[in-house]
CSV table of C-alpha atoms in Angstrom, one decimal:
chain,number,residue,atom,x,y,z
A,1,UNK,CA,47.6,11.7,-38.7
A,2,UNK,CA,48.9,15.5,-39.8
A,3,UNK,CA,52.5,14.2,-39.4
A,4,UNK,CA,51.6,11.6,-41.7
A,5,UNK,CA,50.0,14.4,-44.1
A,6,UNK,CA,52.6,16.8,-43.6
A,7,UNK,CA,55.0,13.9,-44.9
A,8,UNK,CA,53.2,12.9,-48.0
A,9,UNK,CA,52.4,16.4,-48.6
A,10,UNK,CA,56.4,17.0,-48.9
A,11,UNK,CA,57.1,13.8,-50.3
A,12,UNK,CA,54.1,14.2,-53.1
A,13,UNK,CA,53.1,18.2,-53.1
A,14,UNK,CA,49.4,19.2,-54.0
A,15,UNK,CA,48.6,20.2,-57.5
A,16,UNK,CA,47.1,23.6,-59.2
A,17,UNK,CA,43.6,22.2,-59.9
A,18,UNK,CA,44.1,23.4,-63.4
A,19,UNK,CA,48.0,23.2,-64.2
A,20,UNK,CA,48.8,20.3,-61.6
A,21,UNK,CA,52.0,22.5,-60.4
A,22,UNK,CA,53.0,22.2,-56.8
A,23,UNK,CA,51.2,24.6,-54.3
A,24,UNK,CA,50.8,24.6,-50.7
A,25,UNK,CA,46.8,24.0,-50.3
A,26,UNK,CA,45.3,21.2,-52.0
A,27,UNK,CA,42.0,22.5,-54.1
A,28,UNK,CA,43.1,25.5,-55.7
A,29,UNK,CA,44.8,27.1,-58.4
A,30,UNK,CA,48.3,28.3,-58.4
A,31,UNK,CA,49.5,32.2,-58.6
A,32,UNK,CA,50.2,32.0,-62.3
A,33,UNK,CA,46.4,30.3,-63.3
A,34,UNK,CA,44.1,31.8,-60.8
A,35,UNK,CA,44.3,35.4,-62.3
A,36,UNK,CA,43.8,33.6,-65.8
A,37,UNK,CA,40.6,32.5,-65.1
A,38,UNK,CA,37.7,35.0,-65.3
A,39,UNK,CA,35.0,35.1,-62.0
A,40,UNK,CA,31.4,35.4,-62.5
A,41,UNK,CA,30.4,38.0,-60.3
A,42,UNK,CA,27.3,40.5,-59.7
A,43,UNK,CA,26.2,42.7,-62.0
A,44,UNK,CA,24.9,40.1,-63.7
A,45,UNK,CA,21.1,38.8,-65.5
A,46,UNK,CA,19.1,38.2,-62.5
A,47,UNK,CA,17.5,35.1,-64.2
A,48,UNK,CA,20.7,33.4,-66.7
A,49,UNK,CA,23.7,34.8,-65.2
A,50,UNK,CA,25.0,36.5,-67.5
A,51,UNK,CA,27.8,38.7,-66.5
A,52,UNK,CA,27.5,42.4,-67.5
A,53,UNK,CA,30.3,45.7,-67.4
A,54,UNK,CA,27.9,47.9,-65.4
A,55,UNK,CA,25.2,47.7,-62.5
A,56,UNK,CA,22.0,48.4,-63.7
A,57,UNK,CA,20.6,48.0,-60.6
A,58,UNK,CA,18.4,45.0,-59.1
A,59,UNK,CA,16.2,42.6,-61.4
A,60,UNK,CA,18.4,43.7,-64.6
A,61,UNK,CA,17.9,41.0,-67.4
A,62,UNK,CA,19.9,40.4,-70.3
A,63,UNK,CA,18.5,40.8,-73.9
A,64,UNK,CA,18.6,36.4,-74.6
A,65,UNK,CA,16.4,36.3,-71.7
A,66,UNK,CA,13.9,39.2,-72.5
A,67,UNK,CA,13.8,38.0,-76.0
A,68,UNK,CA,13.1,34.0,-75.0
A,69,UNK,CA,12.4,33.3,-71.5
A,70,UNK,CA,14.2,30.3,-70.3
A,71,UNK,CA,12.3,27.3,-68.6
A,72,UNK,CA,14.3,27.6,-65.7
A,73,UNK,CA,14.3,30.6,-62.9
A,74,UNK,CA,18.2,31.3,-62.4
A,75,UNK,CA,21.1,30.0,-63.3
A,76,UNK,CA,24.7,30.7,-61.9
A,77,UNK,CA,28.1,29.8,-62.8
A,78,UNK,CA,31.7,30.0,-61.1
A,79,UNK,CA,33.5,31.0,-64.3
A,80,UNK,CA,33.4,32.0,-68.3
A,81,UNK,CA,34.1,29.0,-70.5
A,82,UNK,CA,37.2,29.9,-72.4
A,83,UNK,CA,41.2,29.4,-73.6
A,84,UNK,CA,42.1,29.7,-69.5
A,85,UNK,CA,39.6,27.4,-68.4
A,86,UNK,CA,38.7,24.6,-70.9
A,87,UNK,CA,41.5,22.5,-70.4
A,88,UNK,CA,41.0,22.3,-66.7
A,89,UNK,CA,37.1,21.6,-67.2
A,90,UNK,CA,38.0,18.9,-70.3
A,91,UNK,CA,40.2,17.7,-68.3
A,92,UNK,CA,37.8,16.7,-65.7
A,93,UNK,CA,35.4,15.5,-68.3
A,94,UNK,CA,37.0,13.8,-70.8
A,95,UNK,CA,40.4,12.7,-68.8
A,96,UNK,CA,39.2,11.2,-65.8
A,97,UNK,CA,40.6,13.7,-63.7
A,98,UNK,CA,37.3,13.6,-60.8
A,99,UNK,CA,39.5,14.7,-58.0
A,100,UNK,CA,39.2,18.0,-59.5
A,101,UNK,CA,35.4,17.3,-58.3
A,102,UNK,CA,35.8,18.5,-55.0
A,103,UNK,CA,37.4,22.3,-55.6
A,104,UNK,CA,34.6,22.7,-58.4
A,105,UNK,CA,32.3,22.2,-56.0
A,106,UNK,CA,33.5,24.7,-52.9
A,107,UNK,CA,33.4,27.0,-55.7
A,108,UNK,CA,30.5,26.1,-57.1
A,109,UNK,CA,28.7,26.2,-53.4
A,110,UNK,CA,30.0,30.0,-53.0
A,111,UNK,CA,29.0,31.1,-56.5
A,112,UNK,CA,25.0,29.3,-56.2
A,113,UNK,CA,24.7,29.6,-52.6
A,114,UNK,CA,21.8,31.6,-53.0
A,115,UNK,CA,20.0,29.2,-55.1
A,116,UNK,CA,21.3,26.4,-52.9
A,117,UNK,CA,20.0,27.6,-49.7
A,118,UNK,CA,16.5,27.8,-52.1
A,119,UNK,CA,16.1,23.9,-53.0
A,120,UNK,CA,14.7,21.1,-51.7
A,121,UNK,CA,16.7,18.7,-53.6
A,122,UNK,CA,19.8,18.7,-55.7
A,123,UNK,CA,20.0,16.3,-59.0
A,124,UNK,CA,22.9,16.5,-61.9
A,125,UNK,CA,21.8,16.7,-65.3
A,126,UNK,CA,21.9,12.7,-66.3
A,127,UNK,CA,23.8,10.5,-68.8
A,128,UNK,CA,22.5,7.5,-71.2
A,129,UNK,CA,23.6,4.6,-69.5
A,130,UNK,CA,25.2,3.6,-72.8
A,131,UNK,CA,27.4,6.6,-72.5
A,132,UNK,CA,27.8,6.1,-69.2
A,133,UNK,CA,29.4,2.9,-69.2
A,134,UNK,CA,31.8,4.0,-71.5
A,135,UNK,CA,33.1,7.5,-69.5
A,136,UNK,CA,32.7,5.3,-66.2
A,137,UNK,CA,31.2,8.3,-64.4
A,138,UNK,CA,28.7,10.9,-64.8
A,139,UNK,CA,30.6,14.7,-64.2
A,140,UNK,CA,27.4,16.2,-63.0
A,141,UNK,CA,26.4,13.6,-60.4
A,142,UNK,CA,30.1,13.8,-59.1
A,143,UNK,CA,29.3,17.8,-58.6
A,144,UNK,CA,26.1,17.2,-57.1
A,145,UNK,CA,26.6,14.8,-54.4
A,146,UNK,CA,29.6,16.8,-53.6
A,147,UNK,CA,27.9,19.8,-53.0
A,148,UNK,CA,25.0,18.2,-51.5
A,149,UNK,CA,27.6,16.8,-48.5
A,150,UNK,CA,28.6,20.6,-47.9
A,151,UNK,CA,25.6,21.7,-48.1
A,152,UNK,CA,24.0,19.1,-46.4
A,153,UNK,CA,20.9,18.7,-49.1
A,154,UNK,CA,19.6,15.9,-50.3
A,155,UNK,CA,20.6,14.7,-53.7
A,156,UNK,CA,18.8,12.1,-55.8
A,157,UNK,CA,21.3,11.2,-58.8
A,158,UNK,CA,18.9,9.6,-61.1
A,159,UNK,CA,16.0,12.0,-60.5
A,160,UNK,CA,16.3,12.7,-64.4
A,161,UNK,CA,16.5,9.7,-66.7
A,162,UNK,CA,17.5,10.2,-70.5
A,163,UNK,CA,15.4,8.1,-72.6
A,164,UNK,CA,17.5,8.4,-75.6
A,165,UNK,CA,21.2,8.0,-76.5
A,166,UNK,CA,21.8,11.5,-78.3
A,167,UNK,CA,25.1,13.1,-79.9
A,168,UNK,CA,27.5,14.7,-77.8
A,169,UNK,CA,26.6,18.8,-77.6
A,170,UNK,CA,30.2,20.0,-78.7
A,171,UNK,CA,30.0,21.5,-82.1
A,172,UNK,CA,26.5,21.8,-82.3
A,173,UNK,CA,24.6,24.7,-83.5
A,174,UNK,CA,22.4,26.3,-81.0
A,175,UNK,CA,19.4,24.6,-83.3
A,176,UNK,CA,20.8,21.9,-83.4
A,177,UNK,CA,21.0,21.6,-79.6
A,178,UNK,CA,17.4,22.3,-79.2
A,179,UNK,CA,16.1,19.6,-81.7
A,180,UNK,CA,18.9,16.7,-80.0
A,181,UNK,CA,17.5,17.4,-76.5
A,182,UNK,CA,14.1,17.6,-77.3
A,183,UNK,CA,12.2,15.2,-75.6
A,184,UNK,CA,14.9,13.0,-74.6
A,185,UNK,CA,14.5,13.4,-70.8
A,186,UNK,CA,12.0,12.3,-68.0
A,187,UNK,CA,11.4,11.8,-64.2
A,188,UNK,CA,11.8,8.2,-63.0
A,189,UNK,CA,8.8,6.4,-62.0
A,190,UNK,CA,9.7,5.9,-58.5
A,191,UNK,CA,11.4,9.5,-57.9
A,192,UNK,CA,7.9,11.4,-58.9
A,193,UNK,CA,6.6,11.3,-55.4
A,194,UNK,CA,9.9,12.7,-54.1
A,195,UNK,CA,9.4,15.7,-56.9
A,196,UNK,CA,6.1,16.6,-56.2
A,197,UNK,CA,6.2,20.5,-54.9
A,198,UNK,CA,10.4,20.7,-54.7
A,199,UNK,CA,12.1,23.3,-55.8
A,200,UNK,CA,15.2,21.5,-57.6
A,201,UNK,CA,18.6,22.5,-58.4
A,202,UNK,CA,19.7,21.4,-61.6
A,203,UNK,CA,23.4,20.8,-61.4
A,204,UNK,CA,26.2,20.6,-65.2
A,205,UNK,CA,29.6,21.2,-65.8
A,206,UNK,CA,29.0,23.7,-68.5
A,207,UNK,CA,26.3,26.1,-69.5
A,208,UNK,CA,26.6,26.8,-73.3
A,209,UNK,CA,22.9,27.8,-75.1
A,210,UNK,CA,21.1,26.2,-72.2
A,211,UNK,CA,19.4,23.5,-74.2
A,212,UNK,CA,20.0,21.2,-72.3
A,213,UNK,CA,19.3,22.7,-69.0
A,214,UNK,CA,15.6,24.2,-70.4
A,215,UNK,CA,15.1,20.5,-71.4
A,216,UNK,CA,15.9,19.2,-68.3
A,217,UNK,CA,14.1,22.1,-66.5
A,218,UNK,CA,11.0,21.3,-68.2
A,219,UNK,CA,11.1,17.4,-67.4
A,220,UNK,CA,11.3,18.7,-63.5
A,221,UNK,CA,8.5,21.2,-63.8
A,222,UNK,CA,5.8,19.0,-65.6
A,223,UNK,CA,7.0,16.0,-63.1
A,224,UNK,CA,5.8,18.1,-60.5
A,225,UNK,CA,8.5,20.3,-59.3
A,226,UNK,CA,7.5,23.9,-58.3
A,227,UNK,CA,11.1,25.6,-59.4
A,228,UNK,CA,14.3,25.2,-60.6
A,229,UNK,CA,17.4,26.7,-60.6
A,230,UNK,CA,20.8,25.7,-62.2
A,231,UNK,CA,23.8,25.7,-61.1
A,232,UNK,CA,27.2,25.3,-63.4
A,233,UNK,CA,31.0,25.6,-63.0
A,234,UNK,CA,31.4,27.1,-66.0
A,235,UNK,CA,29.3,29.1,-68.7
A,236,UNK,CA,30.0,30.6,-71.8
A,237,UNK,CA,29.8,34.5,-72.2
A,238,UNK,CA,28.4,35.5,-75.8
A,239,UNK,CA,28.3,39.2,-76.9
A,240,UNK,CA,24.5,38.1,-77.9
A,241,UNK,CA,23.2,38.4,-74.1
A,242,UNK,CA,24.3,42.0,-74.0
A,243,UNK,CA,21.7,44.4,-71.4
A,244,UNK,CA,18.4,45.7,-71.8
């Protein structure tokens, strides 16, 4: 069986997750992207993640937090949303590019580990079955039952239904996210028993104004759940969060 790797791997070389140019282990990113992309590492908001210049110390919170508490308790990401990493996350989400699913989520497992080690159960942040049909997959479930295998937690995909097709996030206005989220999601019937007293981790791709996470968040919490934490691959970094 590795001879027969070792051959395919000469024959067909694995790709840079991002750039798809030949490197020597599958699942990562080549010399040229991996300095590119910029790592979400303490010091950052205990509660959203946000990254900051400076330790503060323990329990530091950023100023969007202080200002409007969100639903859920943490959140963490593996990397900033921005011109070096979009095209690798679109890619996965737009271009049916899922065996990118697997790297994302060894990353993702090192970057929420805390918060992984936390839950009792793992569900991705759900699509309308209408749009569902038409992508063919759901990139938050892929994540979830990925890192639930190397994490060994349970995952229940459809945990969270959406009741209501809604418009795609991109371009919104942070307003504008709110009101197309509100009330659109809910615990299915026969998952409430499995809910009752868990402390959840919410896994997305991408963490932008959190709408749709607090939305989700609040679904879990009044179906029972007792915490929840989120977990994304990417987030996006505005000046706006800066330390308090």
């Amino acid at each position: 069986m590795h001879l027969q790797k070792t051959a395919l791997d000469a024959i067909f070389p694995p790709g840079c997750v991002s750039c798809a140019e030949p490197i020597d282990t599958p699942g990562n990113l080549c010399a040229q992207c991996w300095p590119e992309m910029t790592y979400l590492s303490a010091p950052f908001c205990d509660i959203c993640g946000f990254p900051f210049e400076y330790d503060a110390g323990d329990g530091f919170v950023c100023a969007t937090c202080l200002r409007q508490p969100p639903v859920f308790s943490r959140a963490r990401a593996v990397l900033k949303y921005d011109d070096a990493s979009r095209d690798m996350i679109l890619g996965y989400k737009h271009s049916d590019q899922t065996n990118r699913a697997p790297a994302f989520a060894k990353w993702m497992r090192r970057a929420g580990a805390d918060l992984i080690n936390d839950c009792d159960v793992i569900c991705p942040v759900p699509l309308h079955h209408k749009r569902l049909i038409r992508r063919r997959f759901n990139q938050s479930a892929l994540l979830a039952g990925e890192i639930g295998a190397l994490a060994g937690k349970p995952v229940i995909h459809d945990l969270i239904t959406r009741k209501r097709p809604t418009r795609s996030q991109g371009g919104l206005s942070a307003k504008a996210r709110l009101r197309n989220v509100r009330g659109v999601f809910d615990i299915t019937p026969t998952r409430k028993t499995l809910l009752d007293g868990a402390a959840v981790l919410l896994i997305d791709d991408v963490l932008t104004t959190g709408a749709t996470v607090n939305a989700c968040s609040r679904a879990l919490l009044d179906g029972g759940a007792v915490k929840v934490d989120v977990l994304t691959f990417s987030r996006v970094v505005r000046a706006s969060n800066t330390a308090i």
